[in-house]
XYZ file of C-alpha atoms in Angstrom:
172
model
C -0.224 -0.122 -0.289
C 1.302 3.316 -0.827
C 1.890 5.479 2.243
C 3.341 8.613 0.846
C -0.223 10.481 1.311
C 0.051 9.646 5.088
C 3.667 10.097 5.591
C 3.076 13.783 4.432
C 0.481 15.183 6.454
C 2.810 14.798 9.698
C 6.530 15.253 7.304
C 4.910 18.954 6.455
C 4.152 17.796 2.619
C 0.556 17.941 1.149
C -0.519 14.714 0.637
C -1.561 13.383 -1.964
C -5.226 14.448 -3.556
C -6.122 10.663 -3.602
C -8.837 8.070 -2.625
C -6.114 6.783 0.099
C -6.184 11.174 1.419
C -9.964 10.854 0.822
C -9.717 7.903 3.977
C -7.453 9.061 5.660
C -9.369 12.131 5.902
C -12.325 10.751 6.009
C -11.459 7.834 9.620
C -9.476 10.415 11.410
C -12.079 12.551 11.735
C -14.899 10.240 12.700
C -13.035 9.288 15.476
C -12.156 12.744 16.568
C -15.394 14.050 15.893
C -16.820 11.084 17.984
C -14.210 11.930 19.970
C -15.886 16.152 20.158
C -18.844 14.266 21.027
C -18.100 12.182 23.592
C -17.096 14.272 25.695
C -19.198 16.657 24.930
C -22.681 15.512 25.274
C -22.088 12.656 27.470
C -18.231 13.427 29.532
C -18.607 17.044 30.647
C -22.496 17.228 31.152
C -22.035 14.548 33.252
C -19.297 16.099 35.738
C -21.619 18.681 35.700
C -20.393 21.251 32.634
C -22.550 22.438 30.150
C -23.400 20.807 27.313
C -21.637 21.200 23.611
C -24.142 22.040 20.873
C -22.122 21.800 17.050
C -25.048 20.890 15.633
C -27.110 24.135 17.289
C -24.176 25.867 15.809
C -24.421 24.717 12.348
C -27.912 25.322 12.894
C -27.511 29.115 13.565
C -25.123 29.003 11.273
C -26.680 28.267 8.291
C -29.958 30.352 9.080
C -28.487 33.063 9.235
C -26.366 32.160 5.620
C -30.658 32.348 4.565
C -29.725 28.316 4.325
C -31.852 25.738 5.484
C -31.398 25.254 9.018
C -33.097 21.760 10.237
C -32.057 19.876 12.477
C -30.386 17.017 9.239
C -28.507 20.113 8.052
C -26.743 20.973 11.589
C -26.192 16.891 11.893
C -24.517 17.799 8.703
C -22.448 20.343 8.389
C -20.554 19.262 11.920
C -20.086 15.969 10.990
C -19.663 15.591 7.650
C -18.179 18.544 6.919
C -16.834 20.471 9.803
C -15.463 16.738 11.380
C -14.868 14.638 8.727
C -14.080 17.069 5.975
C -13.266 20.662 6.638
C -11.249 20.162 9.793
C -9.088 17.367 8.835
C -7.831 18.901 5.296
C -6.983 22.306 7.588
C -4.540 20.189 9.117
C -3.609 17.942 6.182
C -2.934 20.459 4.269
C -2.622 23.832 6.332
C -1.904 23.656 9.626
C 0.935 21.093 9.803
C 2.906 21.949 6.232
C 2.919 25.615 7.653
C 3.666 23.584 11.017
C 6.815 22.222 9.400
C 8.379 24.500 7.542
C 7.934 26.901 10.925
C 9.146 24.404 13.849
C 10.413 22.072 12.168
C 10.296 18.491 13.183
C 8.089 18.334 16.502
C 6.610 15.571 18.464
C 2.871 15.246 16.993
C 0.653 16.300 20.631
C 1.959 19.403 20.877
C 0.938 20.707 17.450
C -1.475 18.654 17.104
C -3.149 20.451 20.606
C -2.442 24.039 19.071
C -4.144 22.875 16.385
C -7.213 22.927 18.396
C -7.443 25.054 20.590
C -6.794 27.423 17.149
C -10.519 25.468 15.781
C -11.792 26.738 18.856
C -11.409 30.206 18.293
C -11.793 29.815 14.690
C -15.831 27.585 16.339
C -16.376 29.978 18.856
C -14.172 32.917 18.869
C -15.373 33.840 14.492
C -18.622 31.178 13.286
C -20.599 32.030 16.437
C -20.682 35.016 15.356
C -21.149 34.980 12.613
C -24.430 32.992 12.445
C -24.812 36.203 14.674
C -24.328 34.397 18.039
C -22.385 36.092 20.640
C -18.521 37.439 20.717
C -17.376 33.987 22.194
C -20.586 32.892 23.194
C -20.257 35.819 26.236
C -17.822 33.610 27.513
C -19.994 31.309 29.318
C -19.599 27.747 30.566
C -19.981 26.292 27.553
C -17.184 27.840 25.575
C -14.935 26.947 27.719
C -15.950 22.596 27.632
C -15.485 23.745 23.866
C -12.669 24.797 23.834
C -11.293 21.165 26.149
C -13.775 19.350 23.106
C -11.468 21.449 20.030
C -7.973 20.435 21.606
C -9.470 17.655 21.803
C -10.290 17.098 18.411
C -6.949 18.195 17.668
C -5.378 15.345 19.367
C -7.433 12.270 17.893
C -7.231 13.061 14.720
C -3.636 13.641 14.640
C -4.111 10.408 16.394
C -5.903 8.365 13.997
C -3.567 9.191 11.062
C -0.364 8.395 13.044
C -1.793 5.184 14.228
C -2.892 4.847 10.550
C 1.460 6.130 9.268
C 2.282 3.307 11.893
C -0.334 0.374 11.394
C 0.785 0.894 6.939
C 4.257 0.879 8.087
C 4.379 -2.344 9.641
C 2.394 -4.804 7.067
C 5.144 -2.771 3.663
């Protein structure tokens, strides 16, 4: 199996546009989105913290853009467009190559956590404003749960990519 596209996402070069890369995005995004949702919708409220509602933010964004904003649309945008495509594209094609060029080779944990923090700033600082919601949601409890969720997303995304890369290296 060709491992060049899986190695490229951590080596700082752009991965090839291929079905293999698309599969890497979907698999890593699937696990990262599920970790995000597990934290924000089950663990956080069980610990007495806020419950995340990312599909609610997506619904608000769709509505502010004049698009259909029912539950299906919100879940579709959150899980598929953002979780499986948007955020993995951001890592593989933007953040990881920039990190490599500016910082060089480091362990994957630090850049993945910083990437997650950047996702939080983008989603909670930017998208909420575009969606007509208060800036950083007035720094309510959900903002801090979202911070943990986005950092967790970044870490799980890259951890899964590394696991796939390692398993492909072992089978080559």
